[in-house]
């Protein structure tokens, strides 16, 4: 093994999670994405899949809602994809190398890739996307590439990114949604937020957008000029919009649809469908979609701004019982803001607040809120995220738990528009239940909830609590530029301890997402995230 091969192997092995912050001196040399064996793969068949709820838009570079990414990730490829082990796999970038100081990233782009209108994909598309789309519109890229100073394109298949400060997280944030690449020839010089191609997208991925019949379906067809020969295997994907959860279960059970991702049915139905020899219910393939649910306390509130009150709220909630009764065992209590699925960064060594009703009441007394004659200490509104019955039931569980210790909670079920406006635009809330994703690196999915500089009034899921702690900012900013992998992990361990001590968010549980699909479907879990796998390698064992 020569030196280049050794460094290439090192890059492949170390690039997942925090270890991606190591800057190899040589290029990562892998030119084809490693995938499961496709021997005897059969081409053909249209996959009928369910998407829920209906995507609000297909402008994935501005709105990263999960239904949007599920559809658009089949239409667009990213520079890099990630496997179940969170290690990077080439897509539009065949290889990459980083300078010793971490300030220059050189991407060697794939030759023979085309946009769906027949225009060749080139470095000009990457340059335009980085300089315009990432900086102005893409929510994740705006933070990740905050130190990007210029993008040079010495030839049609090379892009050189220059940074003012090292940004090791980049290796974990080059996927289709975090660093979206749009067709320059269709977007340059246009009103990008209102570009007509936002909802009739032209991508480079394995499937071509054909039709969106609102309220009914979104139709994709095989791209015959896809860069990887013989892919995709499927003739197309028909995304069916089925808003009713019982309707989705029936469609899967009867074969009307053959695929649903991210908890498409109730937990009871999942347990029932798992017994069928015609269906698979599986939690694999979500390692990079490490989601967790929390309560957002409005720290501007005179009561919730007190730490002992927040501690009491956590002690009052029996999270083991919540996981069992509401989430059907498809979750586990959270120990902090980083999911245990993100093994490189996770530490369980954080302050914990086990269920203890007496402890909760004592803390509320100490905080100066004894029970009054009517039995109540104070009143709070709890606004649960309106994403379905599981979240409403979680709100009811929390309401009951807090009322048991003397907090008079009113549960409010708002529509999504009102909820989003109240929480993120007007900060007009007391306590909110919501959820988010860690992604492959805490800088991508956790930082935005705790970094004071991430607060952006009006932007959903960006530090709505108002948490601002200089010590937390110092740790998060140190991790942004730390090039030593072990040190970066240690920084995030320290951050988790501080976050759990301060309780800017009250971390409740980690999700264990599941998908449901036809037992004949192959290669479904060869991904870090079902919700944005491009399905180029998915096939039916026999004709659909």
Short mmCIF file of C-alpha atoms in Angstrom, two decimals:
data_model
loop_
_atom_site.label_atom_id
_atom_site.label_comp_id
_atom_site.label_asym_id
_atom_site.label_seq_id
_atom_site.Cartn_x
_atom_site.Cartn_y
_atom_site.Cartn_z
CA UNK A 1 0.00 0.00 0.00
CA UNK A 2 1.55 3.30 -1.07
CA UNK A 3 1.31 6.60 0.75
CA UNK A 4 -1.62 7.92 -1.27
CA UNK A 5 -3.61 4.73 -0.72
CA UNK A 6 -2.82 4.84 2.98
CA UNK A 7 -4.09 8.40 3.33
CA UNK A 8 -7.10 7.63 1.18
CA UNK A 9 -7.98 4.70 3.42
CA UNK A 10 -7.42 6.85 6.49
CA UNK A 11 -9.76 9.48 5.11
CA UNK A 12 -12.40 6.87 4.41
CA UNK A 13 -12.16 5.37 7.88
CA UNK A 14 -11.87 8.59 9.84
CA UNK A 15 -14.18 10.91 8.02
CA UNK A 16 -17.35 9.84 9.78
CA UNK A 17 -18.51 11.88 12.78
CA UNK A 18 -15.90 13.92 14.62
CA UNK A 19 -13.05 12.01 13.06
CA UNK A 20 -13.87 13.79 9.83
CA UNK A 21 -12.18 16.80 11.41
CA UNK A 22 -8.79 15.25 10.72
CA UNK A 23 -7.23 16.98 7.72
CA UNK A 24 -5.53 14.37 5.52
CA UNK A 25 -2.68 15.65 3.39
CA UNK A 26 -3.69 13.49 0.44
CA UNK A 27 -6.90 13.23 -1.51
CA UNK A 28 -9.64 10.86 -0.51
CA UNK A 29 -9.27 8.65 -3.58
CA UNK A 30 -12.48 6.61 -3.62
CA UNK A 31 -14.18 7.12 -6.98
CA UNK A 32 -17.26 4.95 -6.61
CA UNK A 33 -19.61 4.85 -3.64
CA UNK A 34 -19.40 1.53 -1.78
CA UNK A 35 -22.82 -0.10 -1.86
CA UNK A 36 -24.22 -3.49 -0.96
CA UNK A 37 -23.81 -6.16 -3.58
CA UNK A 38 -26.34 -5.84 -6.37
CA UNK A 39 -25.65 -9.20 -7.95
CA UNK A 40 -28.85 -10.48 -9.56
CA UNK A 41 -30.47 -7.06 -9.17
CA UNK A 42 -33.52 -6.77 -11.38
CA UNK A 43 -34.23 -3.54 -13.19
CA UNK A 44 -37.75 -2.31 -13.59
CA UNK A 45 -40.87 -1.54 -11.64
CA UNK A 46 -42.28 1.66 -10.22
CA UNK A 47 -42.12 2.08 -6.47
CA UNK A 48 -45.34 3.39 -4.96
CA UNK A 49 -44.30 5.25 -1.82
CA UNK A 50 -46.15 7.30 0.75
CA UNK A 51 -45.03 10.78 1.79
CA UNK A 52 -46.52 12.39 4.88
CA UNK A 53 -47.42 15.15 5.28
CA UNK A 54 -47.45 16.64 1.78
CA UNK A 55 -44.26 18.64 1.18
CA UNK A 56 -44.83 22.38 1.67
CA UNK A 57 -42.44 23.04 -1.23
CA UNK A 58 -39.76 21.29 -3.27
CA UNK A 59 -37.36 24.22 -2.75
CA UNK A 60 -35.22 22.05 -0.49
CA UNK A 61 -32.38 24.58 -0.43
CA UNK A 62 -34.59 26.92 1.62
CA UNK A 63 -37.07 24.62 3.37
CA UNK A 64 -35.51 21.41 4.68
CA UNK A 65 -38.75 19.84 5.92
CA UNK A 66 -38.47 16.07 6.04
CA UNK A 67 -41.20 15.38 3.43
CA UNK A 68 -39.43 17.79 1.07
CA UNK A 69 -36.05 16.11 1.49
CA UNK A 70 -37.59 12.65 1.05
CA UNK A 71 -38.80 13.55 -2.44
CA UNK A 72 -36.08 15.92 -3.65
CA UNK A 73 -33.17 13.69 -2.60
CA UNK A 74 -34.16 11.36 -5.44
CA UNK A 75 -34.05 14.26 -7.92
CA UNK A 76 -30.76 15.84 -6.82
CA UNK A 77 -27.44 14.32 -5.83
CA UNK A 78 -25.15 15.96 -3.31
CA UNK A 79 -21.43 16.43 -3.54
CA UNK A 80 -21.14 13.62 -0.99
CA UNK A 81 -23.43 10.98 0.41
CA UNK A 82 -23.02 9.11 3.72
CA UNK A 83 -23.38 5.46 4.61
CA UNK A 84 -24.97 3.89 7.69
CA UNK A 85 -21.58 4.30 9.40
CA UNK A 86 -21.75 8.07 8.68
CA UNK A 87 -18.64 7.86 6.50
CA UNK A 88 -18.67 9.92 3.30
CA UNK A 89 -19.27 8.35 -0.10
CA UNK A 90 -18.68 10.19 -3.38
CA UNK A 91 -21.58 11.46 -5.42
CA UNK A 92 -21.00 14.59 -7.52
CA UNK A 93 -17.57 14.96 -5.93
CA UNK A 94 -15.38 11.98 -6.86
CA UNK A 95 -12.65 12.92 -4.39
CA UNK A 96 -11.58 15.71 -2.07
CA UNK A 97 -8.49 16.88 -0.25
CA UNK A 98 -7.79 19.45 2.40
CA UNK A 99 -4.71 21.56 2.92
CA UNK A 100 -2.62 20.99 6.03
CA UNK A 101 -3.95 24.18 7.61
CA UNK A 102 -7.56 23.29 6.84
CA UNK A 103 -8.18 26.50 4.89
CA UNK A 104 -8.46 25.01 1.42
CA UNK A 105 -10.78 22.27 0.23
CA UNK A 106 -10.26 20.95 -3.29
CA UNK A 107 -13.15 19.00 -4.80
CA UNK A 108 -12.62 16.88 -7.89
CA UNK A 109 -16.01 16.72 -9.55
CA UNK A 110 -17.56 13.89 -11.47
CA UNK A 111 -17.27 13.89 -15.25
CA UNK A 112 -20.20 12.63 -17.26
CA UNK A 113 -22.88 13.94 -14.90
CA UNK A 114 -25.79 15.85 -16.42
CA UNK A 115 -28.68 17.97 -15.31
CA UNK A 116 -32.01 16.47 -16.25
CA UNK A 117 -32.41 18.97 -19.11
CA UNK A 118 -29.21 17.60 -20.71
CA UNK A 119 -26.88 20.41 -19.59
CA UNK A 120 -23.52 19.08 -18.31
CA UNK A 121 -22.86 19.44 -14.58
CA UNK A 122 -19.66 21.48 -14.02
CA UNK A 123 -17.73 23.35 -11.38
CA UNK A 124 -19.62 26.51 -12.35
CA UNK A 125 -22.71 25.00 -10.71
CA UNK A 126 -20.79 24.40 -7.49
CA UNK A 127 -19.29 27.89 -7.56
CA UNK A 128 -22.69 29.53 -8.05
CA UNK A 129 -24.32 27.38 -5.38
CA UNK A 130 -21.58 28.08 -2.83
CA UNK A 131 -21.36 31.80 -3.44
CA UNK A 132 -25.07 32.49 -3.72
CA UNK A 133 -27.27 29.65 -2.47
CA UNK A 134 -25.20 28.54 0.52
CA UNK A 135 -24.50 32.05 1.74
CA UNK A 136 -28.02 33.44 1.37
CA UNK A 137 -30.59 30.67 1.48
CA UNK A 138 -29.46 27.24 2.71
CA UNK A 139 -30.08 27.12 6.50
CA UNK A 140 -27.27 24.70 7.35
CA UNK A 141 -24.74 25.97 4.83
CA UNK A 142 -25.06 29.54 6.07
CA UNK A 143 -23.58 28.42 9.40
CA UNK A 144 -21.22 25.74 8.17
CA UNK A 145 -19.63 27.90 5.48
CA UNK A 146 -19.54 31.12 7.49
CA UNK A 147 -15.77 31.36 6.92
CA UNK A 148 -15.91 30.73 3.16
CA UNK A 149 -14.10 33.59 1.41
CA UNK A 150 -13.92 32.49 -2.23
CA UNK A 151 -14.58 29.66 -4.64
CA UNK A 152 -12.23 29.12 -7.56
CA UNK A 153 -12.85 26.86 -10.55
CA UNK A 154 -9.54 26.20 -12.35
CA UNK A 155 -11.34 23.82 -14.72
CA UNK A 156 -14.78 22.41 -15.39
CA UNK A 157 -14.36 19.59 -12.88
CA UNK A 158 -12.43 21.20 -10.02
CA UNK A 159 -13.75 23.52 -7.32
CA UNK A 160 -11.46 25.03 -4.69
CA UNK A 161 -13.05 26.42 -1.52
CA UNK A 162 -10.97 28.88 0.48
CA UNK A 163 -11.78 29.62 4.12
CA UNK A 164 -10.61 32.29 6.53
CA UNK A 165 -10.71 29.77 9.39
CA UNK A 166 -10.53 25.96 9.36
CA UNK A 167 -13.96 24.33 9.36
CA UNK A 168 -13.57 20.59 9.97
CA UNK A 169 -17.32 19.95 9.98
CA UNK A 170 -17.39 20.46 6.21
CA UNK A 171 -16.58 16.80 5.57
CA UNK A 172 -19.80 15.95 7.41
CA UNK A 173 -21.92 18.57 5.65
CA UNK A 174 -21.53 18.08 1.90
CA UNK A 175 -24.74 16.15 1.34
CA UNK A 176 -27.63 17.09 -0.91
CA UNK A 177 -29.52 19.13 1.70
CA UNK A 178 -26.74 20.63 3.84
CA UNK A 179 -24.78 21.87 0.80
CA UNK A 180 -27.30 21.89 -2.08
CA UNK A 181 -26.01 22.26 -5.64
CA UNK A 182 -28.45 23.96 -8.03
CA UNK A 183 -28.23 24.33 -11.83
CA UNK A 184 -26.55 27.66 -12.44
CA UNK A 185 -28.06 28.04 -15.90
CA UNK A 186 -31.58 27.95 -14.43
CA UNK A 187 -31.05 30.07 -11.30
CA UNK A 188 -28.36 32.66 -11.92
CA UNK A 189 -29.79 36.17 -12.22
CA UNK A 190 -33.29 35.11 -11.15
CA UNK A 191 -35.48 35.81 -8.14
CA UNK A 192 -34.29 32.62 -6.47
CA UNK A 193 -37.00 32.27 -3.77
CA UNK A 194 -39.64 32.57 -6.49
CA UNK A 195 -37.86 30.74 -9.32
CA UNK A 196 -40.41 28.57 -11.19
CA UNK A 197 -38.02 25.61 -11.04
CA UNK A 198 -38.35 25.47 -7.25
CA UNK A 199 -41.46 23.31 -7.62
CA UNK A 200 -40.59 21.63 -10.91
CA UNK A 201 -36.95 20.89 -10.05
CA UNK A 202 -34.20 19.97 -12.50
CA UNK A 203 -31.54 17.92 -10.74
CA UNK A 204 -28.64 15.55 -11.36
CA UNK A 205 -30.02 12.61 -9.39
CA UNK A 206 -31.30 9.22 -10.51
CA UNK A 207 -34.92 10.31 -10.94
CA UNK A 208 -36.52 13.08 -13.01
CA UNK A 209 -39.39 15.20 -11.72
CA UNK A 210 -42.48 14.76 -13.90
CA UNK A 211 -45.59 15.89 -12.06
CA UNK A 212 -46.94 17.22 -8.76
CA UNK A 213 -50.70 16.86 -8.43
CA UNK A 214 -51.30 18.66 -5.16
CA UNK A 215 -53.12 16.60 -2.59
CA UNK A 216 -52.67 13.45 -4.70
CA UNK A 217 -49.13 12.50 -5.78
CA UNK A 218 -45.66 13.45 -7.00
CA UNK A 219 -44.36 11.44 -9.96
CA UNK A 220 -40.66 10.79 -10.65
CA UNK A 221 -39.22 8.78 -13.56
CA UNK A 222 -35.88 7.11 -14.19
CA UNK A 223 -33.10 9.38 -15.53
CA UNK A 224 -31.54 7.49 -18.44
CA UNK A 225 -28.35 9.61 -18.43
CA UNK A 226 -27.56 9.17 -14.75
CA UNK A 227 -23.80 9.21 -14.13
CA UNK A 228 -23.67 5.71 -12.67
CA UNK A 229 -24.15 3.14 -15.41
CA UNK A 230 -27.13 0.86 -14.94
CA UNK A 231 -28.65 2.98 -12.16
CA UNK A 232 -31.25 3.52 -11.01
CA UNK A 233 -32.84 0.09 -11.12
CA UNK A 234 -36.37 1.39 -10.61
CA UNK A 235 -38.36 2.82 -13.52
CA UNK A 236 -39.79 5.48 -11.25
CA UNK A 237 -41.23 6.49 -7.89
CA UNK A 238 -44.81 7.58 -7.35
CA UNK A 239 -45.09 9.46 -4.06
CA UNK A 240 -48.68 9.18 -2.86
CA UNK A 241 -49.99 11.76 -0.44
CA UNK A 242 -52.06 9.98 2.21
CA UNK A 243 -52.71 12.31 5.16
CA UNK A 244 -54.64 9.83 7.29
CA UNK A 245 -52.46 7.49 9.35
CA UNK A 246 -54.93 4.62 9.18
CA UNK A 247 -55.08 5.12 5.42
CA UNK A 248 -51.30 4.78 5.22
CA UNK A 249 -51.39 1.56 7.22
CA UNK A 250 -54.09 0.16 4.96
CA UNK A 251 -52.18 1.18 1.82
CA UNK A 252 -49.04 -0.61 3.02
CA UNK A 253 -50.93 -3.69 4.14
CA UNK A 254 -52.83 -4.06 0.86
CA UNK A 255 -49.85 -3.27 -1.36
CA UNK A 256 -51.24 0.04 -2.64
CA UNK A 257 -47.87 1.46 -1.58
CA UNK A 258 -44.64 -0.43 -1.02
CA UNK A 259 -42.62 2.06 1.03
CA UNK A 260 -43.06 4.52 3.87
CA UNK A 261 -40.31 6.20 5.87
CA UNK A 262 -40.06 7.98 9.22
CA UNK A 263 -42.83 6.35 11.24
CA UNK A 264 -45.50 6.22 8.52
CA UNK A 265 -47.97 4.30 10.74
CA UNK A 266 -48.88 4.17 14.42
CA UNK A 267 -46.73 2.14 16.78
CA UNK A 268 -49.53 -0.37 17.25
CA UNK A 269 -49.84 -0.77 13.49
CA UNK A 270 -46.04 -1.09 13.18
CA UNK A 271 -46.08 -3.98 15.64
CA UNK A 272 -48.94 -5.60 13.74
CA UNK A 273 -47.44 -5.11 10.27
CA UNK A 274 -44.10 -6.49 11.46
CA UNK A 275 -45.77 -9.89 11.74
CA UNK A 276 -46.59 -9.94 8.03
CA UNK A 277 -44.32 -11.96 5.76
CA UNK A 278 -45.01 -9.42 3.00
CA UNK A 279 -43.71 -6.36 4.84
CA UNK A 280 -40.58 -5.23 6.67
CA UNK A 281 -40.65 -2.92 9.68
CA UNK A 282 -37.10 -1.77 10.34
CA UNK A 283 -35.25 0.87 12.37
CA UNK A 284 -31.98 0.61 10.41
CA UNK A 285 -30.73 3.38 8.16
CA UNK A 286 -31.48 6.28 10.48
CA UNK A 287 -28.13 6.68 12.24
CA UNK A 288 -27.59 10.12 10.73
CA UNK A 289 -31.20 11.10 11.39
CA UNK A 290 -30.66 10.98 15.14
CA UNK A 291 -33.71 12.83 16.37
CA UNK A 292 -34.62 13.95 19.83
CA UNK A 293 -37.63 15.60 21.42
CA UNK A 294 -37.39 18.42 23.91
CA UNK A 295 -39.36 21.05 25.76
CA UNK A 296 -38.38 24.62 24.89
CA UNK A 297 -38.75 26.84 27.96
CA UNK A 298 -39.04 30.54 27.18
CA UNK A 299 -36.13 31.80 29.23
CA UNK A 300 -37.51 35.34 28.96
CA UNK A 301 -40.43 34.19 31.12
CA UNK A 302 -40.04 35.32 34.77
CA UNK A 303 -40.79 31.83 36.08
CA UNK A 304 -39.22 29.57 33.45
CA UNK A 305 -36.10 31.72 33.53
CA UNK A 306 -35.35 30.19 36.94
CA UNK A 307 -33.14 27.12 36.78
CA UNK A 308 -34.77 25.34 39.73
CA UNK A 309 -38.12 25.53 37.97
CA UNK A 310 -36.67 23.91 34.86
CA UNK A 311 -35.02 21.23 36.97
CA UNK A 312 -38.33 20.57 38.69
CA UNK A 313 -40.13 20.16 35.38
CA UNK A 314 -37.73 17.43 34.29
CA UNK A 315 -37.94 15.65 37.66
CA UNK A 316 -41.74 15.70 37.38
CA UNK A 317 -41.85 13.79 34.07
CA UNK A 318 -41.58 10.01 34.11
CA UNK A 319 -39.80 9.70 30.77
CA UNK A 320 -39.55 5.90 30.93
CA UNK A 321 -43.32 5.73 31.18
CA UNK A 322 -43.68 8.33 28.39
CA UNK A 323 -41.54 6.20 26.09
CA UNK A 324 -43.57 3.10 26.90
CA UNK A 325 -47.10 4.46 26.82
CA UNK A 326 -46.96 7.22 24.20
CA UNK A 327 -44.07 6.21 21.94
CA UNK A 328 -44.65 2.48 22.04
CA UNK A 329 -41.05 1.74 22.90
CA UNK A 330 -39.81 3.39 19.67
CA UNK A 331 -37.80 5.90 21.70
CA UNK A 332 -35.45 6.08 24.67
CA UNK A 333 -35.00 8.75 27.35
CA UNK A 334 -32.48 11.40 26.36
CA UNK A 335 -29.47 12.15 28.53
CA UNK A 336 -28.60 15.42 26.81
CA UNK A 337 -28.68 17.26 23.48
CA UNK A 338 -26.53 14.71 21.61
CA UNK A 339 -28.16 11.42 20.70
CA UNK A 340 -26.56 8.17 21.80
CA UNK A 341 -26.76 7.12 18.12
CA UNK A 342 -24.07 9.70 17.37
CA UNK A 343 -21.51 7.51 19.09
CA UNK A 344 -18.39 9.52 18.24
CA UNK A 345 -19.62 12.62 20.06
CA UNK A 346 -22.02 11.27 22.66
CA UNK A 347 -21.29 11.16 26.37
CA UNK A 348 -23.69 9.90 29.06
CA UNK A 349 -21.62 11.75 31.67
CA UNK A 350 -24.05 14.64 32.04
CA UNK A 351 -26.30 15.92 34.86
CA UNK A 352 -29.48 13.87 35.03
CA UNK A 353 -32.94 14.58 36.38
CA UNK A 354 -34.64 11.24 37.08
CA UNK A 355 -38.34 11.04 37.79
CA UNK A 356 -38.83 12.16 41.38
CA UNK A 357 -42.07 13.94 42.20
CA UNK A 358 -40.99 14.87 45.73
CA UNK A 359 -37.74 16.35 44.41
CA UNK A 360 -39.69 18.37 41.87
CA UNK A 361 -42.00 19.78 44.53
CA UNK A 362 -39.09 20.63 46.81
CA UNK A 363 -37.32 22.52 44.00
CA UNK A 364 -40.48 24.50 43.25
CA UNK A 365 -40.79 25.40 46.92
CA UNK A 366 -37.14 26.50 46.99
CA UNK A 367 -37.69 28.61 43.89
CA UNK A 368 -40.37 30.55 45.74
CA UNK A 369 -43.49 28.95 44.28
CA UNK A 370 -45.30 27.10 47.07
CA UNK A 371 -48.77 25.70 46.50
CA UNK A 372 -51.54 28.23 47.05
CA UNK A 373 -54.89 27.59 48.64
CA UNK A 374 -56.30 26.33 45.35
CA UNK A 375 -53.45 23.79 45.07
CA UNK A 376 -51.67 25.55 42.17
CA UNK A 377 -48.25 27.18 42.19
CA UNK A 378 -48.50 29.04 38.85
CA UNK A 379 -49.98 28.72 35.38
CA UNK A 380 -48.23 27.82 32.09
CA UNK A 381 -49.31 27.29 28.50
CA UNK A 382 -47.84 24.30 26.69
CA UNK A 383 -47.94 24.43 22.88
CA UNK A 384 -47.12 21.05 21.32
CA UNK A 385 -45.79 20.84 17.77
CA UNK A 386 -48.78 20.05 15.51
CA UNK A 387 -47.19 17.12 13.68
CA UNK A 388 -49.67 14.47 14.67
CA UNK A 389 -51.34 12.58 17.47
CA UNK A 390 -48.10 11.32 19.05
CA UNK A 391 -47.06 14.89 19.79
CA UNK A 392 -50.48 15.83 21.15
CA UNK A 393 -50.40 12.78 23.44
CA UNK A 394 -46.90 13.76 24.56
CA UNK A 395 -48.27 17.18 25.44
CA UNK A 396 -51.08 15.58 27.43
CA UNK A 397 -48.58 13.39 29.28
CA UNK A 398 -46.45 16.42 30.19
CA UNK A 399 -49.52 18.40 31.23
CA UNK A 400 -50.64 15.63 33.58
CA UNK A 401 -47.15 15.27 35.06
CA UNK A 402 -46.79 18.99 35.77
CA UNK A 403 -50.28 19.34 37.16
CA UNK A 404 -49.39 16.56 39.64
CA UNK A 405 -46.75 18.85 41.20
CA UNK A 406 -48.97 21.93 41.25
CA UNK A 407 -48.27 23.59 37.88
CA UNK A 408 -51.55 24.48 36.18
CA UNK A 409 -50.82 23.71 32.53
CA UNK A 410 -53.10 24.60 29.64
CA UNK A 411 -52.42 22.48 26.55
CA UNK A 412 -52.88 24.40 23.32
CA UNK A 413 -53.21 22.74 19.92
CA UNK A 414 -52.39 25.40 17.35
CA UNK A 415 -52.20 24.97 13.60
CA UNK A 416 -48.68 24.85 12.19
CA UNK A 417 -48.70 28.42 10.87
CA UNK A 418 -49.84 29.90 14.19
CA UNK A 419 -47.52 27.66 16.20
CA UNK A 420 -44.50 28.60 14.08
CA UNK A 421 -45.31 32.30 14.26
CA UNK A 422 -45.86 32.28 18.03
CA UNK A 423 -42.74 30.28 18.83
CA UNK A 424 -40.13 31.50 16.36
CA UNK A 425 -41.30 34.89 15.13
CA UNK A 426 -42.92 36.44 18.20
CA UNK A 427 -41.49 34.35 21.07
CA UNK A 428 -45.06 34.32 22.38
CA UNK A 429 -44.98 31.08 24.34
CA UNK A 430 -44.29 29.63 27.78
CA UNK A 431 -43.38 26.00 27.14
CA UNK A 432 -43.20 24.27 23.76
CA UNK A 433 -42.61 20.65 22.79
CA UNK A 434 -40.74 20.14 19.53
CA UNK A 435 -37.99 18.01 18.00
CA UNK A 436 -34.87 18.16 15.86
CA UNK A 437 -32.06 16.14 14.36
CA UNK A 438 -28.39 15.81 15.39
CA UNK A 439 -27.28 14.87 11.86
CA UNK A 440 -23.73 13.55 11.47
CA UNK A 441 -22.16 16.20 13.70
CA UNK A 442 -23.41 18.36 16.60
CA UNK A 443 -22.35 21.47 14.73
CA UNK A 444 -24.91 20.67 12.05
CA UNK A 445 -27.95 19.86 14.16
CA UNK A 446 -27.37 20.82 17.81
CA UNK A 447 -25.43 24.08 17.72
CA UNK A 448 -28.33 26.12 16.33
CA UNK A 449 -30.40 25.53 19.47
CA UNK A 450 -27.74 26.67 21.96
CA UNK A 451 -25.41 29.14 20.25
CA UNK A 452 -26.52 32.67 21.12
CA UNK A 453 -25.41 33.90 17.69
CA UNK A 454 -27.70 31.39 16.01
CA UNK A 455 -30.79 33.12 17.36
CA UNK A 456 -32.65 34.44 14.34
CA UNK A 457 -36.09 35.75 15.15
CA UNK A 458 -38.49 34.49 12.54
CA UNK A 459 -36.34 31.51 11.51
CA UNK A 460 -37.81 28.20 12.73
CA UNK A 461 -35.75 26.02 15.09
CA UNK A 462 -32.98 28.52 15.75
CA UNK A 463 -32.51 29.11 19.51
CA UNK A 464 -36.08 30.05 20.31
CA UNK A 465 -35.53 29.67 24.05
CA UNK A 466 -33.25 32.71 24.17
CA UNK A 467 -30.44 30.69 25.75
CA UNK A 468 -27.26 32.77 25.90
CA UNK A 469 -24.33 31.57 27.95
CA UNK A 470 -20.82 32.89 27.21
CA UNK A 471 -19.28 29.59 28.30
CA UNK A 472 -21.49 27.67 25.86
CA UNK A 473 -20.68 30.08 23.03
CA UNK A 474 -16.99 29.68 23.76
CA UNK A 475 -17.20 25.88 23.53
CA UNK A 476 -19.34 25.87 20.39
CA UNK A 477 -17.10 28.36 18.63
CA UNK A 478 -13.99 26.43 19.62
CA UNK A 479 -15.46 23.27 18.09
CA UNK A 480 -16.17 25.12 14.84
CA UNK A 481 -12.47 25.51 14.09
CA UNK A 482 -10.78 22.76 16.12
CA UNK A 483 -8.79 20.52 13.78
CA UNK A 484 -7.72 17.88 16.30
CA UNK A 485 -10.37 15.12 16.32
CA UNK A 486 -9.90 14.07 19.94
CA UNK A 487 -9.94 17.63 21.17
CA UNK A 488 -13.08 18.39 19.19
CA UNK A 489 -14.84 15.41 20.75
CA UNK A 490 -13.72 16.57 24.20
CA UNK A 491 -15.13 20.04 23.54
CA UNK A 492 -18.51 18.59 22.67
CA UNK A 493 -18.43 16.43 25.79
CA UNK A 494 -17.88 19.57 27.87
CA UNK A 495 -20.66 21.30 26.00
CA UNK A 496 -23.14 18.49 26.70
CA UNK A 497 -22.40 18.69 30.42
CA UNK A 498 -22.94 22.45 30.42
CA UNK A 499 -26.11 22.23 28.35
CA UNK A 500 -27.62 19.68 30.73
CA UNK A 501 -26.67 21.80 33.73
CA UNK A 502 -28.18 24.98 32.28
CA UNK A 503 -31.27 23.36 30.72
CA UNK A 504 -31.70 25.81 27.88
CA UNK A 505 -33.69 22.93 26.41
CA UNK A 506 -35.33 20.21 28.49
CA UNK A 507 -34.23 17.09 26.63
CA UNK A 508 -36.92 14.42 26.90
CA UNK A 509 -36.33 11.47 24.57
CA UNK A 510 -34.48 10.16 21.53
CA UNK A 511 -36.50 8.83 18.61
CA UNK A 512 -36.01 5.39 17.15
CA UNK A 513 -37.49 5.97 13.70
CA UNK A 514 -38.76 3.07 11.66
CA UNK A 515 -39.67 2.50 8.04
CA UNK A 516 -42.16 0.06 6.52
CA UNK A 517 -41.66 -1.46 3.09
CA UNK A 518 -42.42 -4.38 0.81
CA UNK A 519 -40.35 -7.44 1.69
CA UNK A 520 -39.25 -7.70 -1.96
CA UNK A 521 -37.51 -4.32 -1.84
CA UNK A 522 -33.70 -4.44 -1.56
CA UNK A 523 -30.94 -2.04 -0.39
CA UNK A 524 -33.35 0.19 1.51
CA UNK A 525 -31.14 0.68 4.56
CA UNK A 526 -27.85 1.43 2.77
CA UNK A 527 -27.94 5.00 4.01
CA UNK A 528 -27.42 7.29 6.96
CA UNK A 529 -30.94 8.66 6.60
CA UNK A 530 -33.96 7.08 4.94
CA UNK A 531 -35.38 10.53 4.48
CA UNK A 532 -32.77 11.55 1.94
CA UNK A 533 -31.41 8.39 0.33
CA UNK A 534 -31.40 8.79 -3.46
CA UNK A 535 -32.63 5.20 -4.08
CA UNK A 536 -30.29 4.72 -7.06
CA UNK A 537 -29.45 1.22 -5.75
CA UNK A 538 -32.91 0.16 -4.59
CA UNK A 539 -34.57 -2.64 -6.53
CA UNK A 540 -37.36 -5.19 -6.38
CA UNK A 541 -36.36 -8.81 -5.98
CA UNK A 542 -38.96 -9.60 -8.61
CA UNK A 543 -40.95 -7.45 -11.00
CA UNK A 544 -43.27 -5.10 -9.17
#
